[in-house]
Amino acid sequence: MSQPARLPVVLLWHMHQPQYKDALTGQYVLPWTYLHAIKDYTDMAAHLEAQPNARAVVNFTPVLLEQLQELSERIEAHLRSGVPLPDPVLALLSPAPVPQAAAERLDLLKACLRAQRKNLIERFGPYLELATIAETLTTPERVVYASDQLIHDLAVWYHLAWMGETVRRTDSRIAALTAQGRAFTQQQRRELLALIGELVSSVVPRFRKLRERGQCELSVTPYGHPIVPLLLDFHSAREAVPGMALPHCPAYPGGAERAVWHVREGLRVFTAAFGERPVGCWPSEGAISDDTLKLLEEAGFKWVATSANVLGASLRVAGAAENEDPIAYNRPYALPGSSLHCYFRDDTLSDRIGFNYSTWHGDDAAHNFVHELAQLARTYSSSRDHVVLIALDGENAWEYYPFNGYYFLKALYAALADHPLIELTTLSDCVARGLRPQPLQKVVTGSWVHGTLATWMGDPAKNAAWDLLCEAKQTFDRVMQEHRFDAARRASLERQLALCESSDWFWWFGDYNPAEAVSQFDRLYRRQLVTLYRMLGVAVPEHLDHPISVGRGTPEAGGVMRRATAS
């Protein structure tokens, strides 16, 4: 008697960091790109490398790829010839003197305390001791008592704490610094900086090699991480939230053309980095609409992925009683006349990794997760067209896990790699093997956050930000029509506009978000718009001097992640 086919399971890790560089100064305002590179992108590659039978899909955003390349080049240039580093926190590892101005020292002291308290600070006795001292000095009046040595040692521990667990367990330089604990020399800081440079520069080559080995499918997101359905049509947001308040501007000017640009430019950047055109697309925030799917199919993609919340709403519109059909989910769908396969992640299981398992013992969490997948395999045992997609951020969850999720991920890959009921695979393989998509008459516009677009539009501050963007785009269109710029200047202007169109700005607007993050992203967004006006050679509107939003909330995980369903 033949064995039943194993259930295809796909792990999709989405790697994304927005553009943290201040467009006016050229300095990175926040260090998250290189910190996630040395911690999460490095660990995620290492776990796959350690388990050759495991497979996954890893999605990279083009703005992340560009930042990784720039940071790698800048660190190398600094180590080679002393070129200044572009990030003030990273620069604390260089020979450059600690700034003397009280405000700058205060900012640096606070920056070196931005780490998850339990898993990144309290885990290391010397870091906790330094952090406790530093916390007593984080006022304008007291910061003068923070010595250069305190700030330098704190910076070393900040980077040691953010180091990937797989690096911590294998690199002798990390072991030596950890054992020493304090009084780090300039030469030791340089050695740590060199390691950071090695890790940042290795991210793309390591995942490229994993793809070449057949372990990893690499996919892409449109260039600037925009919410494509909103570029195409503001009113599409009302499909999931009928009463949503919209911006004053009725539509984003030339939005369809801009959506095409983001897709085309995203493909160009991705292909330059990895040497191969991607088969699949994770649309920014999993946000799709009928028109978005048509655009992506025309661009040549074979699959897209989003949330089961979007599928549920779409099935309800079609009149399907999806709650009564246990096999309606975890299978591909396609719109009429389309060959583009749409995969809808299992929101419940994805959120377990993102939010729940961090408090479990790693082995127990992996066992529970695999048990749930095995139950689904039994449910779908008579089907040849089901596939379970698990999709979530590949970076933000792990700092809430002990040891950066090391034990959970190690146990998870080991259990799934050779499971008798489960086959770890990729979405392009699912397409290639001929899984038959079910017909879906229409997609209700939505995303992986609650199945709506309310995270990016509807709030007064979010809508105000959209109106500022619309105003800037109208100016952009007028200037571009009036002047015949050469190709290089035009490309530079279009790229700057794309950075203004990123979804990340709108994500953070709203008083339910934390005050510090709202302030930082508010300022970054307005600086991007100011830069666009200056590049266009026109006067900058005075209202860009004023903040758009104020945060007052304390959301789960600091607001960087959200569950699929509202709590």
XYZ file of C-alpha atoms in Angstrom:
567
model
C 0.000 0.000 0.000
C 1.468 3.340 -1.088
C 2.206 6.054 1.442
C -0.115 9.082 1.310
C 1.443 12.228 -0.134
C 2.934 14.514 2.462
C 1.288 17.886 3.077
C 3.285 20.723 1.472
C 4.225 23.333 4.075
C 5.932 26.609 3.193
C 7.765 28.840 5.672
C 7.957 32.364 4.275
C 10.165 34.819 6.148
C 9.697 38.450 5.146
C 12.831 40.603 5.565
C 12.114 44.312 5.536
C 13.597 47.461 6.997
C 12.466 50.895 5.745
C 14.890 53.602 4.678
C 16.338 54.873 7.953
C 18.710 57.382 6.394
C 17.918 61.066 6.852
C 17.720 62.274 3.283
C 19.095 65.719 4.181
C 22.120 64.679 6.260
C 22.955 61.294 4.749
C 23.164 59.873 8.272
C 21.181 56.881 9.455
C 18.768 57.989 12.177
C 18.077 54.461 13.399
C 20.443 51.453 13.392
C 17.915 48.679 12.812
C 19.094 47.613 9.350
C 22.592 46.567 10.352
C 21.471 45.308 13.774
C 18.920 42.959 12.219
C 21.582 41.922 9.707
C 24.039 40.796 12.392
C 21.316 39.189 14.493
C 18.362 37.943 12.495
C 19.353 37.694 8.829
C 22.568 35.987 9.922
C 20.801 33.545 12.238
C 18.066 32.751 9.707
C 20.671 31.839 7.100
C 22.657 29.782 9.609
C 19.654 27.681 10.656
C 19.005 26.687 7.043
C 22.692 26.009 6.437
C 22.755 23.715 9.469
C 19.771 21.652 8.261
C 20.355 20.770 4.570
C 16.974 19.039 4.216
C 15.052 22.132 5.327
C 13.595 24.615 2.840
C 12.021 28.068 3.061
C 10.998 31.132 1.100
C 12.765 34.344 2.083
C 11.390 37.645 0.860
C 13.669 40.674 0.568
C 12.517 44.229 0.007
C 14.637 46.244 -2.436
C 15.058 49.135 0.023
C 16.583 46.665 2.479
C 18.932 45.253 -0.160
C 20.147 48.748 -1.029
C 20.772 49.637 2.613
C 22.700 46.404 3.222
C 24.905 47.155 0.253
C 25.523 50.766 1.278
C 26.273 49.910 4.907
C 28.619 47.126 3.855
C 30.506 49.462 1.534
C 30.692 52.250 4.097
C 32.027 49.979 6.849
C 34.631 48.570 4.460
C 35.661 52.081 3.387
C 35.993 53.142 7.009
C 38.168 50.175 7.926
C 40.292 50.655 4.810
C 40.779 54.415 4.775
C 38.970 55.994 7.716
C 35.927 57.254 5.815
C 33.338 58.371 8.446
C 30.634 55.873 9.272
C 27.031 56.817 8.347
C 25.448 55.742 11.646
C 26.205 57.531 14.943
C 25.693 54.392 17.047
C 27.955 52.325 14.812
C 30.491 55.179 14.903
C 30.946 54.595 18.641
C 33.020 51.575 17.616
C 35.340 53.793 15.541
C 38.271 55.992 16.641
C 36.095 59.084 16.217
C 35.722 60.984 19.497
C 32.435 60.777 21.348
C 30.516 64.006 20.668
C 30.912 66.585 23.411
C 27.535 68.280 23.030
C 25.215 67.192 25.823
C 22.260 66.627 23.496
C 24.270 64.297 21.226
C 25.710 62.345 24.146
C 22.231 61.974 25.583
C 20.909 60.625 22.274
C 23.744 58.104 22.063
C 23.292 56.984 25.657
C 19.572 56.389 25.064
C 20.255 54.647 21.753
C 22.513 52.091 23.439
C 19.667 51.190 25.791
C 17.182 50.379 23.003
C 17.194 46.635 23.450
C 14.641 44.141 24.694
C 15.118 44.261 28.452
C 14.881 40.619 29.456
C 16.535 38.867 26.523
C 19.107 41.403 25.375
C 20.058 43.382 28.496
C 19.360 41.282 31.585
C 20.885 38.207 29.957
C 24.371 39.736 30.278
C 25.498 40.865 33.732
C 28.026 43.499 32.549
C 25.521 44.997 30.082
C 22.855 45.141 32.794
C 25.299 46.856 35.146
C 26.274 49.442 32.536
C 22.646 49.968 31.506
C 21.625 50.521 35.134
C 24.288 53.190 35.511
C 23.416 54.773 32.172
C 19.721 54.942 33.015
C 20.525 57.240 35.943
C 22.286 59.633 33.545
C 19.710 59.951 30.760
C 18.704 63.544 31.480
C 20.213 66.743 30.037
C 21.515 67.658 33.482
C 23.134 64.314 34.342
C 24.520 63.221 30.983
C 27.667 65.301 31.615
C 28.653 62.627 34.159
C 28.669 59.915 31.464
C 32.332 59.337 30.630
C 33.625 58.404 27.198
C 34.613 54.984 28.546
C 31.091 54.348 29.831
C 29.608 55.251 26.458
C 32.162 53.163 24.561
C 31.669 50.122 26.805
C 27.912 50.497 26.594
C 28.156 50.634 22.791
C 30.240 47.464 22.700
C 27.718 45.629 24.861
C 24.831 46.973 22.805
C 26.318 45.366 19.702
C 27.289 42.190 21.564
C 23.705 41.798 22.789
C 22.351 42.296 19.264
C 24.703 39.689 17.843
C 23.149 36.593 16.283
C 23.067 33.553 18.523
C 24.773 31.417 15.885
C 27.626 33.937 15.793
C 27.841 34.111 19.589
C 28.293 30.335 19.740
C 31.007 30.107 17.087
C 33.055 33.320 16.885
C 36.080 33.595 19.196
C 36.068 37.399 18.981
C 32.614 37.557 20.545
C 33.624 35.060 23.218
C 36.683 37.110 24.165
C 34.800 40.411 24.406
C 32.006 38.802 26.395
C 34.471 37.277 28.842
C 36.333 40.571 29.302
C 33.142 42.434 30.133
C 34.412 46.026 30.361
C 37.206 48.531 29.632
C 37.235 47.742 25.914
C 40.073 49.280 23.910
C 39.919 51.086 20.586
C 41.481 48.051 18.901
C 38.822 45.769 20.343
C 36.082 48.087 19.146
C 37.637 47.982 15.685
C 37.656 44.183 15.723
C 33.969 44.187 16.625
C 33.265 46.676 13.850
C 35.133 44.468 11.382
C 32.980 41.495 12.397
C 29.830 43.570 11.928
C 31.059 44.508 8.454
C 31.687 40.852 7.622
C 28.207 39.848 8.738
C 26.396 42.663 6.924
C 28.268 42.006 3.685
C 27.605 38.249 3.920
C 23.795 38.401 4.093
C 23.033 38.527 0.365
C 25.746 36.011 -0.671
C 24.612 33.504 1.970
C 20.988 33.563 0.867
C 22.037 33.498 -2.765
C 24.043 30.339 -2.057
C 21.085 28.790 -0.227
C 18.976 29.462 -3.301
C 21.588 27.853 -5.536
C 21.547 24.782 -3.256
C 17.776 24.507 -3.694
C 17.055 25.185 -0.024
C 15.720 28.677 -0.369
C 13.384 30.413 -2.768
C 13.906 34.175 -2.838
C 11.000 36.513 -3.555
C 10.548 40.267 -3.714
C 8.312 43.175 -2.750
C 7.720 46.306 -4.878
C 10.643 48.709 -4.562
C 9.709 51.237 -1.865
C 7.353 48.931 0.046
C 4.246 50.926 -0.932
C 0.670 49.816 -0.331
C -0.044 49.149 -3.992
C -3.875 48.979 -3.731
C -3.864 52.526 -2.316
C -1.594 53.811 -5.068
C -4.126 52.419 -7.510
C -7.333 53.491 -5.744
C -7.959 55.099 -2.350
C -11.563 53.919 -2.404
C -10.495 50.275 -2.510
C -9.825 50.580 1.240
C -13.587 50.778 1.767
C -14.137 47.270 0.443
C -13.102 45.889 3.850
C -14.019 48.977 5.932
C -17.028 50.614 4.235
C -17.134 53.692 6.451
C -13.412 54.486 6.338
C -12.544 58.193 6.228
C -10.385 58.956 3.193
C -7.835 61.702 2.494
C -9.078 64.979 1.030
C -7.324 64.190 -2.231
C -9.646 61.828 -4.145
C -6.831 59.660 -5.494
C -3.075 59.438 -5.583
C -2.012 61.356 -8.719
C -0.649 58.982 -11.349
C -0.840 56.127 -8.908
C -1.101 53.364 -11.501
C 2.075 54.564 -13.203
C 3.864 54.708 -9.853
C 2.751 51.187 -8.949
C 4.244 49.909 -12.205
C 7.468 51.800 -11.434
C 7.780 50.216 -7.972
C 7.297 46.727 -9.390
C 9.740 47.269 -12.249
C 12.397 48.913 -10.070
C 11.973 46.267 -7.399
C 12.670 43.564 -9.959
C 15.744 45.436 -11.188
C 17.279 45.834 -7.712
C 16.486 42.244 -6.713
C 17.906 40.770 -9.919
C 21.088 42.840 -9.591
C 21.560 41.540 -6.031
C 20.763 37.858 -6.569
C 21.471 37.333 -10.266
C 18.075 35.850 -11.012
C 14.555 37.180 -11.509
C 12.119 36.104 -8.754
C 9.103 33.923 -9.477
C 6.993 35.188 -6.584
C 6.003 38.377 -4.846
C 5.039 39.157 -1.284
C 3.188 42.449 -1.893
C 3.986 45.093 0.712
C 2.196 44.043 3.926
C 0.423 41.348 1.908
C -1.869 44.100 0.581
C -3.741 43.024 -2.551
C -6.733 43.938 -4.667
C -8.036 42.730 -8.012
C -6.085 45.467 -9.782
C -2.939 44.712 -7.782
C -3.065 41.053 -8.801
C -3.533 42.032 -12.439
C -0.512 44.327 -12.229
C 1.665 41.631 -10.675
C 0.604 39.028 -13.212
C 1.432 41.422 -16.050
C 4.880 41.860 -14.468
C 5.483 38.127 -14.888
C 5.015 36.819 -11.360
C 3.718 33.275 -10.960
C 2.595 33.520 -7.337
C 1.671 36.090 -4.703
C 0.977 35.581 -1.017
C -1.191 37.340 1.535
C -3.438 36.629 4.538
C -6.269 34.199 5.189
C -8.241 37.199 6.444
C -8.312 38.472 2.881
C -9.472 35.081 1.629
C -12.221 34.905 4.254
C -13.638 38.287 3.235
C -13.408 37.341 -0.440
C -15.225 34.049 0.104
C -17.979 35.815 2.032
C -18.492 38.276 -0.824
C -18.806 35.305 -3.165
C -21.496 33.865 -0.888
C -19.422 30.922 0.291
C -20.070 29.615 3.781
C -16.358 29.324 4.452
C -16.825 28.585 8.136
C -18.683 25.406 7.196
C -16.032 24.241 4.736
C -12.943 22.895 6.512
C -10.976 22.605 3.287
C -11.604 26.119 1.920
C -8.370 27.409 3.430
C -4.719 26.438 2.956
C -4.986 26.072 -0.790
C -4.183 28.304 -3.778
C -6.794 30.416 -5.566
C -6.894 32.364 -8.804
C -9.127 35.050 -10.264
C -11.153 34.243 -13.401
C -8.926 34.009 -16.458
C -5.765 34.416 -14.392
C -2.824 32.035 -14.087
C -1.408 33.862 -11.067
C -1.530 31.592 -8.004
C -2.655 33.366 -4.815
C -1.609 31.790 -1.526
C -3.228 32.826 1.749
C -1.172 32.232 4.855
C -2.491 30.394 7.885
C -2.922 33.425 10.134
C -3.384 31.492 13.364
C -0.225 29.413 13.041
C 1.789 32.362 11.725
C 0.788 34.474 14.716
C 1.739 31.671 17.094
C 5.341 32.054 15.939
C 5.156 35.830 15.873
C 3.554 36.351 19.267
C 2.843 33.245 21.351
C 5.736 30.828 21.271
C 8.277 33.359 22.529
C 7.262 32.513 26.114
C 7.469 28.740 25.583
C 10.455 26.459 25.851
C 11.821 26.221 22.303
C 11.459 22.445 22.002
C 7.904 22.532 23.369
C 6.907 25.302 20.966
C 8.349 23.455 17.981
C 6.627 20.212 19.056
C 3.282 21.981 19.408
C 3.636 23.686 16.034
C 4.548 20.486 14.222
C 1.664 18.700 15.969
C -0.761 21.309 14.585
C 0.653 20.871 11.087
C 0.377 17.087 11.372
C -3.295 17.458 12.304
C -3.815 19.542 9.148
C -1.977 16.904 7.121
C -4.506 14.330 8.307
C -7.405 16.671 7.541
C -6.159 17.213 3.988
C -4.950 13.640 3.443
C -7.343 13.024 0.546
C -6.399 16.280 -1.197
C -3.571 16.954 -3.646
C -4.155 20.708 -3.809
C -3.623 21.926 -0.261
C -0.551 23.698 1.012
C -0.052 25.418 4.370
C 1.704 28.763 4.153
C 3.294 30.173 7.304
C 4.386 33.758 6.686
C 5.653 36.437 9.038
C 8.439 38.919 9.689
C 11.789 37.192 9.575
C 13.409 39.641 11.963
C 11.143 41.322 14.513
C 9.860 38.367 16.531
C 13.161 36.860 17.651
C 14.290 39.441 20.211
C 11.257 38.390 22.281
C 12.492 34.779 22.272
C 15.254 33.600 24.599
C 18.523 33.162 22.691
C 17.047 34.871 19.601
C 14.786 31.883 18.938
C 17.799 29.593 18.545
C 16.297 26.512 20.182
C 12.867 26.979 18.630
C 14.169 27.404 15.085
C 16.693 24.595 15.424
C 14.013 22.189 16.674
C 11.460 23.401 14.123
C 13.657 22.836 11.085
C 14.876 19.489 12.404
C 11.333 18.243 13.014
C 9.937 19.430 9.689
C 12.854 18.499 7.442
C 12.100 14.752 7.513
C 8.557 14.519 8.848
C 6.529 11.580 7.462
C 3.363 13.687 7.008
C 4.871 17.076 6.109
C 7.004 18.248 3.212
C 8.873 21.540 3.570
C 8.773 23.149 0.142
C 8.569 26.489 -1.664
C 5.746 28.303 -3.404
C 7.411 28.153 -6.817
C 7.627 24.369 -6.425
C 3.921 24.295 -5.571
C 3.202 26.136 -8.816
C 5.546 23.895 -10.799
C 4.067 20.649 -9.480
C 0.644 21.691 -10.736
C -1.352 22.411 -7.589
C -4.725 23.455 -8.960
C -5.913 26.901 -7.829
C -9.538 27.160 -6.820
C -11.605 29.844 -8.583
C -12.093 33.104 -6.695
C -14.498 35.563 -8.251
C -13.111 38.620 -6.527
C -10.522 39.668 -3.965
C -11.724 42.001 -1.229
C -8.923 44.531 -0.887
C -6.988 43.951 2.312
C -3.692 43.059 3.976
C -2.269 40.668 6.547
C -3.207 43.108 9.326
C -6.859 42.400 10.173
C -7.612 41.855 6.476
C -8.009 45.620 5.928
C -5.934 48.652 4.940
C -6.846 50.581 8.098
C -3.242 50.432 9.327
C -2.269 52.826 6.509
C -5.366 54.956 5.928
C -8.457 56.192 7.781
C -6.860 57.701 10.888
C -6.770 61.542 10.705
C -2.970 61.615 10.936
C -2.570 58.902 8.293
C -4.912 60.749 5.949
C -3.082 64.029 6.555
C 0.176 62.296 5.610
C -1.404 61.031 2.399
C -2.552 64.553 1.527
C 1.012 65.821 2.022
C 2.233 63.080 -0.309
C -0.433 63.908 -2.901
C 0.601 67.571 -2.772
C 4.234 66.619 -3.298
C 3.327 64.293 -6.179
C 1.366 67.058 -7.909
C 4.432 69.298 -7.631
C 6.617 66.456 -8.913
C 4.364 65.974 -11.947
C 4.351 69.694 -12.746
C 8.129 70.095 -12.513
C 8.796 66.942 -14.512
C 6.507 68.237 -17.236
C 8.140 71.673 -17.273
C 11.759 70.457 -17.377
C 13.574 67.992 -19.610
C 15.853 66.325 -17.055
C 18.487 63.877 -18.212
C 17.991 60.184 -17.478
C 20.179 60.153 -14.366
C 18.446 63.155 -12.787
C 15.038 61.744 -13.614
C 15.912 58.386 -12.077
C 17.167 60.120 -8.919
C 13.943 62.095 -8.581
C 11.775 59.033 -9.137
C 13.708 57.114 -6.490
C 13.287 59.924 -3.974
C 9.549 60.014 -4.698
C 9.451 56.255 -4.144
C 10.971 56.642 -0.671
C 8.191 59.109 0.153
C 5.623 56.546 -1.020
C 6.736 53.870 1.456
C 4.018 52.291 3.575
C 6.145 52.500 6.719
C 5.406 56.162 7.359
C 1.667 55.568 7.416
C 2.050 52.456 9.593
C 3.471 54.551 12.433
C 1.099 57.517 12.300
C -1.687 57.297 14.883
C -1.869 57.903 18.621
C -2.110 54.154 19.375
C 1.602 53.850 18.534
C 4.465 54.628 20.974
C 5.517 58.274 21.189
C 9.218 57.811 20.412
C 8.648 55.710 17.279
C 5.935 58.063 15.994
C 8.222 61.051 16.475
C 11.131 59.373 14.692
C 9.122 58.199 11.689
C 7.174 61.455 11.494
C 10.411 63.407 11.203
C 11.935 60.957 8.726
C 8.851 61.147 6.507
C 8.804 64.926 6.464
C 12.545 64.986 5.732
C 11.977 62.704 2.743
C 9.333 65.090 1.421
C 11.553 68.125 2.042
C 14.357 66.436 0.124
C 12.040 65.770 -2.801
C 11.021 69.439 -2.973
C 14.651 70.563 -2.803
C 15.692 68.126 -5.516
C 12.873 69.501 -7.670
C 14.187 73.006 -7.082
C 10.969 74.413 -5.649
C 10.008 76.034 -2.359
C 9.362 73.670 0.530
C 5.874 74.107 2.041
C 6.086 75.592 5.533
C 3.697 73.034 6.971
C 6.384 70.356 6.587
C 8.040 71.961 9.622
C 5.198 70.753 11.823
C 4.704 67.208 13.179
C 1.876 65.174 11.690
C 1.182 62.744 14.517
C 1.754 62.158 18.231
C 1.945 58.678 19.712
C 0.581 57.791 23.132
C 0.159 54.017 22.964
C 1.981 50.965 24.273
C 1.203 48.349 21.623
C 2.308 44.729 21.714
C 5.897 44.194 20.527
C 6.374 47.962 20.486
C 4.189 48.249 17.406
C 6.664 46.692 14.957
C 4.386 43.680 14.445
C 0.623 43.252 14.526
C -1.530 40.180 14.821
C -3.687 39.079 11.915
C -6.850 39.625 13.952
C -7.711 42.516 16.260
C -7.505 41.546 19.923
